[in-house]
Coordinates of C-alpha atoms in Angstrom, one line a residue:
Chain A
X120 CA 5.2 21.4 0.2
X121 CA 8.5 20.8 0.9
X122 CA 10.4 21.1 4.0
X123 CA 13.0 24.1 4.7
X124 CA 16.4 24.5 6.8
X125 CA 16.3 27.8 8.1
X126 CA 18.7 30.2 10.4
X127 CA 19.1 28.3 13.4
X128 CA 21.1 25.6 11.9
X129 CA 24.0 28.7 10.7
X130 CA 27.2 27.6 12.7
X131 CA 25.4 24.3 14.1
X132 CA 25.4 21.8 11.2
X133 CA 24.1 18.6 13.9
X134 CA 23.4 16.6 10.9
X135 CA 20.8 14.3 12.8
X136 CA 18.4 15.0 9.8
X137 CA 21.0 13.7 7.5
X138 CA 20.7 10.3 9.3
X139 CA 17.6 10.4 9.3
X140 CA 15.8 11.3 5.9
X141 CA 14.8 8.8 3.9
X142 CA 15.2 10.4 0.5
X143 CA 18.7 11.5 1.5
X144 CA 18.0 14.7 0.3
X145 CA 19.6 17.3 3.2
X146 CA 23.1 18.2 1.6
X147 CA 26.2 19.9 2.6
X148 CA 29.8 20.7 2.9
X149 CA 32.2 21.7 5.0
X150 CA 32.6 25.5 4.1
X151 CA 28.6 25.5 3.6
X152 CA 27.1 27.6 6.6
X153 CA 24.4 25.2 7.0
X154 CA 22.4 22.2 5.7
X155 CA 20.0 22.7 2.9
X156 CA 17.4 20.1 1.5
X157 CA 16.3 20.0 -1.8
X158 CA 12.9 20.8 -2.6
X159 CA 12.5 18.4 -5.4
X160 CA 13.7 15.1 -3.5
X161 CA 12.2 16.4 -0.2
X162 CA 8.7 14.2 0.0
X163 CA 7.1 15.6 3.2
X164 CA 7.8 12.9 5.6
X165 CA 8.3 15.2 8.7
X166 CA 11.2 12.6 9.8
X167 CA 14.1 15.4 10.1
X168 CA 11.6 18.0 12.3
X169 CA 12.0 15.9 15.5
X170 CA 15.4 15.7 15.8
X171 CA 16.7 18.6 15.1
X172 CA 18.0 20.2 18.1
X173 CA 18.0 23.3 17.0
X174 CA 14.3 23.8 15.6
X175 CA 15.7 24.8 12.4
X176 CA 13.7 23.1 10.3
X177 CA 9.6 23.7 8.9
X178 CA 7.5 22.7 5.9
X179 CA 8.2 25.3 3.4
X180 CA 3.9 27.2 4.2
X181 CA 4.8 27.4 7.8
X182 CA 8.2 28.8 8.3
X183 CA 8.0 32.2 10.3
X184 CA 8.1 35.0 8.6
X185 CA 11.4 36.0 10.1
X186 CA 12.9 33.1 8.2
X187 CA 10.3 33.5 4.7
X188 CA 13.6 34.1 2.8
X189 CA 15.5 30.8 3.8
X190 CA 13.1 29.1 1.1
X191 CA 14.5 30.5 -1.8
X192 CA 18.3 30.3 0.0
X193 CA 17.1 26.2 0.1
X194 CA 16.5 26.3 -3.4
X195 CA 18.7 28.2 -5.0
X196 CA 21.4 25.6 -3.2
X197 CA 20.2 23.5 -5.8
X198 CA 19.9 25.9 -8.7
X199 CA 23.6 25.0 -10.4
X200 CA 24.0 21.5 -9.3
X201 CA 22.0 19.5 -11.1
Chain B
X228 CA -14.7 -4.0 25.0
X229 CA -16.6 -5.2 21.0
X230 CA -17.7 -8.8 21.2
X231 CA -18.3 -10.0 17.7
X232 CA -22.0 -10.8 17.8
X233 CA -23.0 -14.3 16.2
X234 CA -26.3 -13.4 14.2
X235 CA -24.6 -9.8 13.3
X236 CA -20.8 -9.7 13.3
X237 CA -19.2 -6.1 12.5
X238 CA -16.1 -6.1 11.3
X239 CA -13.5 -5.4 14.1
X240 CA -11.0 -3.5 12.6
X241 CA -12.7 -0.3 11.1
X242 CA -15.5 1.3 12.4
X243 CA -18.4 3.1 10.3
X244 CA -18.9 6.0 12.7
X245 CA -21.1 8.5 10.3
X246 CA -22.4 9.0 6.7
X247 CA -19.9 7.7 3.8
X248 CA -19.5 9.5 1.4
X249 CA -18.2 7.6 -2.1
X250 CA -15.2 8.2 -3.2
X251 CA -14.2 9.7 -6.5
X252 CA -11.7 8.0 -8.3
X253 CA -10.2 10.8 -9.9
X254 CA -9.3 11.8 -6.0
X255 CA -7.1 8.4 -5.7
X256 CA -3.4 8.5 -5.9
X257 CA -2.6 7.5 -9.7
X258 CA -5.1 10.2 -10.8
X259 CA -3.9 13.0 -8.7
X260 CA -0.1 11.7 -9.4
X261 CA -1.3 12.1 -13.2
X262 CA -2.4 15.5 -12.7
X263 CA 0.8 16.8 -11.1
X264 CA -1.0 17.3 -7.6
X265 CA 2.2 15.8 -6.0
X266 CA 4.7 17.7 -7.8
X267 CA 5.6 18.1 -11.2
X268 CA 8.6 15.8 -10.5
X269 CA 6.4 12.9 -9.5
X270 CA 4.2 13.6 -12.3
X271 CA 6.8 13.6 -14.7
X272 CA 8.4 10.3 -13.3
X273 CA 4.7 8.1 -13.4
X274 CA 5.5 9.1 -17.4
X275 CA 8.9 8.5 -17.6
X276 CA 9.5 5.4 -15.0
X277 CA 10.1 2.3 -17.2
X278 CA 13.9 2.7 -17.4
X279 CA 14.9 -0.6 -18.9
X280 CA 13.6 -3.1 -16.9
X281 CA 11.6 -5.8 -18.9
X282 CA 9.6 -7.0 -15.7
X283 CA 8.9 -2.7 -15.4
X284 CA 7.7 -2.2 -18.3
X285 CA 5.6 -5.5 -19.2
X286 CA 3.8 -5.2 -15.6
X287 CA 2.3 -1.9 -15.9
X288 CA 5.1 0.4 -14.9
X289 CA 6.2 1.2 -18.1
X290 CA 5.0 5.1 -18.1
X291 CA 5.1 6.4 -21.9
X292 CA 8.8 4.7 -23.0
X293 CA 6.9 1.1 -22.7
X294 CA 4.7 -0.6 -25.4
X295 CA 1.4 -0.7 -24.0
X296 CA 0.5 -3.7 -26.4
X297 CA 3.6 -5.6 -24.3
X298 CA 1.6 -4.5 -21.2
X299 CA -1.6 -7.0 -20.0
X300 CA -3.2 -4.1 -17.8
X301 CA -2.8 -1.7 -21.1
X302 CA -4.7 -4.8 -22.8
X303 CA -7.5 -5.7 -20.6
X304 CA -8.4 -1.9 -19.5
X305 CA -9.6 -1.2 -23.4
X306 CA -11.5 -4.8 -23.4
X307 CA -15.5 -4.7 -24.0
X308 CA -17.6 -6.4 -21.6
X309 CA -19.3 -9.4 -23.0
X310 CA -23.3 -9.6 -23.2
X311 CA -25.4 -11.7 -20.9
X312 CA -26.4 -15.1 -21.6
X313 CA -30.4 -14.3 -21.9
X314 CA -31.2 -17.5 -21.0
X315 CA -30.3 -18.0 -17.3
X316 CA -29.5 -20.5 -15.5
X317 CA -31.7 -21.3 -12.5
X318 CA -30.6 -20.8 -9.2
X319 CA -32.6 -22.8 -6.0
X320 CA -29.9 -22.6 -3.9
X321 CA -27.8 -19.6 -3.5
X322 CA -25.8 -21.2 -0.7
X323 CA -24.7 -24.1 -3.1
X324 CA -24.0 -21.6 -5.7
X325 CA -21.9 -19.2 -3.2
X326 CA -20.4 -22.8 -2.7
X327 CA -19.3 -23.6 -6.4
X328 CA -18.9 -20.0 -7.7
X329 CA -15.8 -19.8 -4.9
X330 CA -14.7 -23.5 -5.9
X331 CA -14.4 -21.8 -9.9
X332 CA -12.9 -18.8 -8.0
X333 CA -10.1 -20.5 -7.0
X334 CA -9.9 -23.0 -10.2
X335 CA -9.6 -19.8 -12.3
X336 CA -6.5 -19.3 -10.0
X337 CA -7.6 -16.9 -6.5
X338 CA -5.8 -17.9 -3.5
X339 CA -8.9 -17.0 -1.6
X340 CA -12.1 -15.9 -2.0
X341 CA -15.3 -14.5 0.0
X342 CA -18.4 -12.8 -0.6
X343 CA -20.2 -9.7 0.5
X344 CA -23.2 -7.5 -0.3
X345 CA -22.2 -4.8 -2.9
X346 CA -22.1 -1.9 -0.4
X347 CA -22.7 1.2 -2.8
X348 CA -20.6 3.1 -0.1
X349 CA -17.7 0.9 -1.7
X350 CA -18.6 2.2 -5.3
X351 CA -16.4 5.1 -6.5
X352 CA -19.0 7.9 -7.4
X353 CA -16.7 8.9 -11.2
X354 CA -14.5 7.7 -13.1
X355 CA -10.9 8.4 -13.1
X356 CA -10.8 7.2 -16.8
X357 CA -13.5 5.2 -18.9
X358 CA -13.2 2.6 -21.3
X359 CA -13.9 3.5 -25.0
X360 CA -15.4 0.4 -26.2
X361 CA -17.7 0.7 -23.6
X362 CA -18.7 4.1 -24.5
X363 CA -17.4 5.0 -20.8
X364 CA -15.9 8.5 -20.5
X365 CA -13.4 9.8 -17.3
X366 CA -15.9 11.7 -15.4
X367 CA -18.9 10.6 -16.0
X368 CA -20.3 9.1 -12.5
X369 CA -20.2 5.3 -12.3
X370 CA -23.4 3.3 -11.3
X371 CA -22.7 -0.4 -10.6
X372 CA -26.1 -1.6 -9.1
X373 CA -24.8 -5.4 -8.7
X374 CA -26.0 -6.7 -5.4
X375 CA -23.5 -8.8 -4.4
X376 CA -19.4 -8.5 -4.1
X377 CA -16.8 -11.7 -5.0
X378 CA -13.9 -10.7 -3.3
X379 CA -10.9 -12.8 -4.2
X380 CA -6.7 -12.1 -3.0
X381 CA -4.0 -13.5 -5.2
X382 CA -0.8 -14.4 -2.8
X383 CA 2.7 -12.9 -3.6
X384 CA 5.7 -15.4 -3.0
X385 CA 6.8 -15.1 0.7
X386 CA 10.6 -15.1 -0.2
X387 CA 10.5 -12.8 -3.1
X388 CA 9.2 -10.2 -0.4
X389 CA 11.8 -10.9 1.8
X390 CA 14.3 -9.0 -0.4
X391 CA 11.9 -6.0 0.1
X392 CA 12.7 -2.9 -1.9
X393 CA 14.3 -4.4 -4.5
X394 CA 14.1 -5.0 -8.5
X395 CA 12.8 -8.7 -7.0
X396 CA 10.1 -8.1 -5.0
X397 CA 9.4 -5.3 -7.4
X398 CA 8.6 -8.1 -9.9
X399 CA 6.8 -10.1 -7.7
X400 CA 4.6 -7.3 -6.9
X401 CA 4.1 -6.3 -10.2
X402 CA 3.5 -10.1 -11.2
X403 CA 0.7 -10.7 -8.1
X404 CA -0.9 -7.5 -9.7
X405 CA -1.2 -8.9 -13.2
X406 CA -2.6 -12.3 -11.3
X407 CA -5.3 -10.5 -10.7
X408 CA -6.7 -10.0 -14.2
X409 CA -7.3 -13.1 -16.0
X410 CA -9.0 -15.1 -13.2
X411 CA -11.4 -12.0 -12.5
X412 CA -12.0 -11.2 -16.5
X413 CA -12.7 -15.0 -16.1
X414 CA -14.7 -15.2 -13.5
X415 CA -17.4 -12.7 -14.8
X416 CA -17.3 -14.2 -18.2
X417 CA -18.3 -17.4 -16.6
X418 CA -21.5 -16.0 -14.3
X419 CA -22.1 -13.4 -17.2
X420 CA -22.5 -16.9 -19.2
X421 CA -24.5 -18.5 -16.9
X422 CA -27.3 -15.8 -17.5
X423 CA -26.7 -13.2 -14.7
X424 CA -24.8 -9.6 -14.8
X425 CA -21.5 -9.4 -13.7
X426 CA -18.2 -7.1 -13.7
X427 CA -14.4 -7.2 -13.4
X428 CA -12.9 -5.1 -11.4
X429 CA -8.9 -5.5 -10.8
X430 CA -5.7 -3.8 -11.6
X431 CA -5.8 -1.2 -13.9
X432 CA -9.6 -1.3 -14.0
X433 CA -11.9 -1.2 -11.9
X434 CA -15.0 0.9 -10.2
X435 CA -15.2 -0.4 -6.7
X436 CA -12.4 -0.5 -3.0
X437 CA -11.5 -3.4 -2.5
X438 CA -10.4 -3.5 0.8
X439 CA -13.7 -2.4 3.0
X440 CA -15.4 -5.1 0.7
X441 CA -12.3 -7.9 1.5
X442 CA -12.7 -7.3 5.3
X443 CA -16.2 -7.4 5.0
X444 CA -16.4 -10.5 2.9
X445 CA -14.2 -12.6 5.8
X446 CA -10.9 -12.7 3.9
X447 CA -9.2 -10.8 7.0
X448 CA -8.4 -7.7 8.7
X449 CA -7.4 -4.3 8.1
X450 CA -4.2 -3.9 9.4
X451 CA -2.2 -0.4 10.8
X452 CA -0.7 0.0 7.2
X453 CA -3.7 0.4 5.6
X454 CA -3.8 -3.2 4.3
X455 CA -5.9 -6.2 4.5
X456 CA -4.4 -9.4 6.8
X457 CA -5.4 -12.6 6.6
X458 CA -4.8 -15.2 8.5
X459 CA -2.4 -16.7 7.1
X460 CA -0.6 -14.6 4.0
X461 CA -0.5 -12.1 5.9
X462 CA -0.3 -8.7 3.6
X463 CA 1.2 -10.4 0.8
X464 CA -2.4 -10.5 -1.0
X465 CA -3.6 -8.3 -3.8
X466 CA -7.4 -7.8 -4.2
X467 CA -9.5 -7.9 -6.6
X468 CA -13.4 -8.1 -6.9
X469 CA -16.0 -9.2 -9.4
X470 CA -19.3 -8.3 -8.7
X471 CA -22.6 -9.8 -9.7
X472 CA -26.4 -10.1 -9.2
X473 CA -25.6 -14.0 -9.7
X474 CA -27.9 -15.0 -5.8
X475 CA -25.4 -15.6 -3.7
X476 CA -25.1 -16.5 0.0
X477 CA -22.8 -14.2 1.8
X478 CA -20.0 -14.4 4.1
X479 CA -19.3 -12.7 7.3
X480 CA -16.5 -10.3 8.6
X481 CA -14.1 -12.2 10.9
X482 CA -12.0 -11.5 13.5
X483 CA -8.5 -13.3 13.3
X484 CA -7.1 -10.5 16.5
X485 CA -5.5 -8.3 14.0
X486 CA -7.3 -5.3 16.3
X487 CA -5.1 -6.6 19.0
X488 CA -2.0 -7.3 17.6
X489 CA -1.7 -4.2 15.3
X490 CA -1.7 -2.1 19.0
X491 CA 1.0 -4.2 19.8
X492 CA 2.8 -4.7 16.9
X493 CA 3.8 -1.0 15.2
X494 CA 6.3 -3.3 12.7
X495 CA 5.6 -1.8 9.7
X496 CA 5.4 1.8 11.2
X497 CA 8.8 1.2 13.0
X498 CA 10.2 0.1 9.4
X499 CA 8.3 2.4 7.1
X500 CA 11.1 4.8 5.6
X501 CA 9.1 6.8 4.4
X502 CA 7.1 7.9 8.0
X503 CA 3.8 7.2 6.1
X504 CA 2.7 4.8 9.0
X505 CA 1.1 6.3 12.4
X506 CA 2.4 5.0 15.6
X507 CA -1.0 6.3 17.6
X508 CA -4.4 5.3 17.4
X509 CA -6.9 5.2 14.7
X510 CA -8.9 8.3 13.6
X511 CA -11.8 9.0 11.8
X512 CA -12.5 9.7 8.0
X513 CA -15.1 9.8 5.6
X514 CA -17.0 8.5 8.2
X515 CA -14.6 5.8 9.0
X516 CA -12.6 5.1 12.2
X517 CA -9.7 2.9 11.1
X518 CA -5.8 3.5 11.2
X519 CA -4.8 5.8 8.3
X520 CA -1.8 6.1 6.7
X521 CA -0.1 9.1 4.9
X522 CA -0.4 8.3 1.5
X523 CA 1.0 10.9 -0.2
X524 CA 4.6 10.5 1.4
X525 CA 4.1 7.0 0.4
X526 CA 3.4 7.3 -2.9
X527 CA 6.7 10.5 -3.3
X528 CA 9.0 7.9 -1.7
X529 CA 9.0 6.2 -4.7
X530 CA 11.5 7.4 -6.9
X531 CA 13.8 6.9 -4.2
X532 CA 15.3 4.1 -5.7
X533 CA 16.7 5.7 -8.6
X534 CA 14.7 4.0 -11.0
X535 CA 15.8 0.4 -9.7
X536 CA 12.2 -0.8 -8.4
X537 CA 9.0 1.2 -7.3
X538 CA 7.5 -0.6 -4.7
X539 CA 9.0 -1.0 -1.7
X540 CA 6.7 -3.1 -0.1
X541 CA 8.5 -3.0 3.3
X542 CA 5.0 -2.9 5.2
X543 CA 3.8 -6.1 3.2
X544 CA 7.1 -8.1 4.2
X545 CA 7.6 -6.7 7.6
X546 CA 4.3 -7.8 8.8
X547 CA 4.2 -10.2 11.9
X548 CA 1.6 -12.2 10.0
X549 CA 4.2 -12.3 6.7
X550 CA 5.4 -15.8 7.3
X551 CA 5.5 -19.1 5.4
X552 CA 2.8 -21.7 5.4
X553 CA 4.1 -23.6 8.1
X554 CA 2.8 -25.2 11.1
X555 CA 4.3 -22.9 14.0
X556 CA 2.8 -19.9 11.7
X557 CA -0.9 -22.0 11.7
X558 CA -0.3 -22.3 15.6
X559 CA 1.0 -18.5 16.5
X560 CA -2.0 -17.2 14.5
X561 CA -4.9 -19.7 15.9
X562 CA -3.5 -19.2 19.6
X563 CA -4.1 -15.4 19.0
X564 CA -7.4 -16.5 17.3
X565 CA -8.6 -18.5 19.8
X566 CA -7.6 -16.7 23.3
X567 CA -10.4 -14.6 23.9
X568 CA -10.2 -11.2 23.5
X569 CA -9.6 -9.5 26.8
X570 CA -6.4 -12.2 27.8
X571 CA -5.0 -11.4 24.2
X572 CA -2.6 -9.2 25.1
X573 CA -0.9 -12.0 27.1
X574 CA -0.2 -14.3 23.8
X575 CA 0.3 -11.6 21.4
X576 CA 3.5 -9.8 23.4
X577 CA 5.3 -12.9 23.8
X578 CA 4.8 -14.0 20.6
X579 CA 5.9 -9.9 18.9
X580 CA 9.1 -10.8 21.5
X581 CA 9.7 -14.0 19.2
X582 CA 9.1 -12.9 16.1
X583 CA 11.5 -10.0 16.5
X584 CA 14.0 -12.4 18.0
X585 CA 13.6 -15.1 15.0
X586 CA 13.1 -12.8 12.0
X587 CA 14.2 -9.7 13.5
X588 CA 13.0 -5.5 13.4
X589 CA 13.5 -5.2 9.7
X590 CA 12.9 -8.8 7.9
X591 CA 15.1 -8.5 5.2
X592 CA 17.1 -11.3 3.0
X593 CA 19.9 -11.1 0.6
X594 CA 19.1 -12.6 -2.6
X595 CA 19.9 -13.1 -6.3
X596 CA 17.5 -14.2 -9.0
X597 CA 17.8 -13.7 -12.4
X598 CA 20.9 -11.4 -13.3
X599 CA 19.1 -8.8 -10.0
X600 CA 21.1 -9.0 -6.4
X601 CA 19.5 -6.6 -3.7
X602 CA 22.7 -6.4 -2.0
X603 CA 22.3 -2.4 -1.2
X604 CA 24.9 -0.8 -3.4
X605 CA 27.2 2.3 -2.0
X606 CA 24.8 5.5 -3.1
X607 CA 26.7 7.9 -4.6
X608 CA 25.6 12.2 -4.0
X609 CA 24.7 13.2 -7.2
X610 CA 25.1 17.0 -5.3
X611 CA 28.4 18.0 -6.7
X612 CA 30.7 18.9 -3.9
X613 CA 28.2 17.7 -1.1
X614 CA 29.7 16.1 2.2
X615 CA 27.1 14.3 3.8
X616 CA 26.8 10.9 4.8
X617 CA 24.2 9.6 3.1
X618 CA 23.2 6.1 4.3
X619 CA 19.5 6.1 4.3
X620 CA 18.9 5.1 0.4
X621 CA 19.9 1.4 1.9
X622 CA 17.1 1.4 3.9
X623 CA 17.7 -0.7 7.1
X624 CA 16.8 1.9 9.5
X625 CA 14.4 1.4 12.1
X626 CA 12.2 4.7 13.7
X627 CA 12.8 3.3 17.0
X628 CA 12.4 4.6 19.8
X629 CA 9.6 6.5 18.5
X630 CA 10.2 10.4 18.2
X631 CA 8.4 12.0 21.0
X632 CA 6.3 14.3 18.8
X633 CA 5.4 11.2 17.0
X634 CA 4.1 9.2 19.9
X635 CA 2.1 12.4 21.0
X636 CA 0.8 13.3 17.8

């Protein structure tokens, strides 16, 4: 189950889970709103939760309902890219 | 505080806490991996993982692009067993025997080798996949009712480990794996010749865990990653077991201080990249209180290399008790040994102080063998557009401190 960047990272773009995920799989650009991590590289190692300082980020089962959309807006990053 | 007891020792570093159940096989990594139960992108690179690498793709890596007739594992996992010699050969003494059947051990080519009772526990209950010319079918359940266990480790090269996560130590790992197979096919032949049942079990093959039956037979410890130490190579051994009803005298669990030093240590969970080692205390499983490691996270960080190697094998080289056969190594490990255990603590910090000091957080060397270098190369986003620095496919990073929800979890 991978892991999911959701609204609290809009306008905040830290980028302390860029540093540290091992699979260098949290992407991004300058005009992006946020961060987004791709589901097929993501492998579940929980490193980027901690140190986000926004909270923004869950495993993909327990983001809040609130937020349930920002798993397809994750994936659908990827969609054309690859 | 455990005291090992002389008449009965337990083994110091797991604890059997409650009923065992046996494991199935077709619940191990490779199976479920086969079965897409870790993602249908993990599943599809196990198929498609040789890439071009002739050390890949001859060691068992190879996925459906190799030739499994290039491939020894592919080989020896459709091999009959051979029949038992019906005339055996008497045994009066099975402490002599345990005595010679190592001393052949070891000629066949194990680095070291102990003995245990065949605890059924230790059996896996089906099989992940059978062997045809044994009539053996995946599924069926597996009973092996051999009474004792030969336990034997096959040492990887200290330096090639050094240049962990690389094409090299890839090799090497895949090379200690393949070590494993001849001397054990061997081995069994030779008892199964000398009148009495016995069974091969090692890479690619095999019905029983090795590790549980390692610790028990005396070869060493299990350590915080979920592998075995011994005394002195450290991680760097790969296990493999034959197992027998050849009477044999049997060897007891030993305690080297791996308990203490693996508190103290947290090395490989500081350099694990892919967080699969816990920085807290050991928890119970399966009946089992020992330190457990997230193998699944493991097993996905894999493709991370692009293709370039599979193991990473960080844990195994990173490993306070990784170090060369030298005499300082005999004396750090025998002074932890030695010092009773409640004043441990007051060898084994200094000592961790050292061995960051000399060899440093993340042991690593630069090297180049063959036409491979494990220089890290410059990673390059395949994410068109993307703007993030990347830096962590290099893997030098250390999870230190450790994250507060870490430490608390």
């Amino acid at each position: 189950m991978p892991y999911v960047i959701v609204e609290p990272c809009i306008g905040i773009k830290d980028a302390s889970c860029i540093d540290v995920c091992p699979m260098d799989c949290i992407h991004g650009n300058e005009s992006d709103q946020m961060l987004y991590i791709d589901p097929e590289e993501c492998i579940d190692c929980d490193a980027c939760v901690p140190v986000c300082p926004v909270d923004a980020i869950f495993p993909a089962d327990k983001v809040p309902e609130k937020w349930q959309r920002y798993v397809q807006i994750n994936a659908d990053y990827f969609k054309d890219k690859k | 505080m455990l005291y090992m007891s002389r008449k009965n020792p337990q083994p110091r570093s797991y604890r059997i806490v409650g009923p065992q159940a046996r494991v199935d096989e077709r619940e191990t990594p490779h199976p479920r991996v086969q079965r897409g139960e870790l993602g249908e992108r993990l599943r599809l690179w196990r198929l498609q993982r040789a890439g071009n690498d002739p050390f890949r793709r001859i060691f068992g890596g190879g996925g459906a692009e190799a030739d499994p007739k290039n491939c020894l594992q592919s080989i020896m996992a459709k091999v009959p067993e051979g029949k038992v010699n019906p005339n055996p050969l008497p045994v009066d003494d099975p402490v002599k025997m345990a005595k010679d059947i190592k001393e052949v051990a070891r000629f066949l080519g194990a680095t070291v080798v102990g003995i245990t009772y065949l605890d059924q526990a230790y059996v896996y209950s089906h099989r992940a996949r059978g062997i045809e010319s044994m009539g053996q079918k995946a599924g069926e359940t597996i009973d092996l009712p051999h009474r004792y266990a030969i336990c034997m480790g096959f040492a990887s090269d200290y330096k090639k480990f050094l240049s962990n996560n690389s094409p090299i130590s890839d090799a090497d790992y895949g090379l200690g794996n393949n070590h494993t197979i001849p001397t054990t096919f061997m081995l069994a032949a030779y008892i199964r010749e000398m009148g009495y049942p016995a069974r091969a079990h090692h890479y690619g093959r095999g019905e029983v865990n090795h590790m549980p039956l390692a610790v028990n037979a005396g070869l060493g410890e299990l350590g915080r990653h979920g592998m075995l130490i011994h005394e002195e190579y450290g991680s760097r051994l790969h296990l493999a077991t034959v197992t027998t009803d050849l009477p044999l005298a049997v060897d007891k669990p030993v305690d080297i201080g791996v308990e203490e030093v693996c508190k103290y240590c947290m090395k490989c969970a500081r350099t694990c990249p892919s967080h699969s080692i816990s920085f807290g205390g050991k928890e119970v499983h399966n009946g089992v209180e020992r330190y457990r490691i997230n193998v699944d996270t493991c097993y996905k960080y894999r493709p991370a290399s692009r293709g370039e190697w599979h193991n990473c094998v960080i844990c195994v080289s990173t490993c306070c008790y990784n170090k060369p056969n030298t005499w300082w190594h005999t004396l750090a490990t025998k002074s932890i040994k030695w010092t009773p255990i409640p004043l441990r603590a007051f060898v084994i910090v200094p000592l961790l102080w050292l061995d960051d000091l000399i060899w440093g957080k993340r042991p690593w060397q630069h090297m180049k063998w063959l036409s491979y270098d494990n220089k890290p190369k410059p990673m390059v986003c395949t994410i068109p557009g993307c703007q993030a620095k990347h830096k962590n496919l290099i893997h030098k990073r250390l999870h230190d401190p450790v994250p507060e929800t870490r430490a608390a979890g």
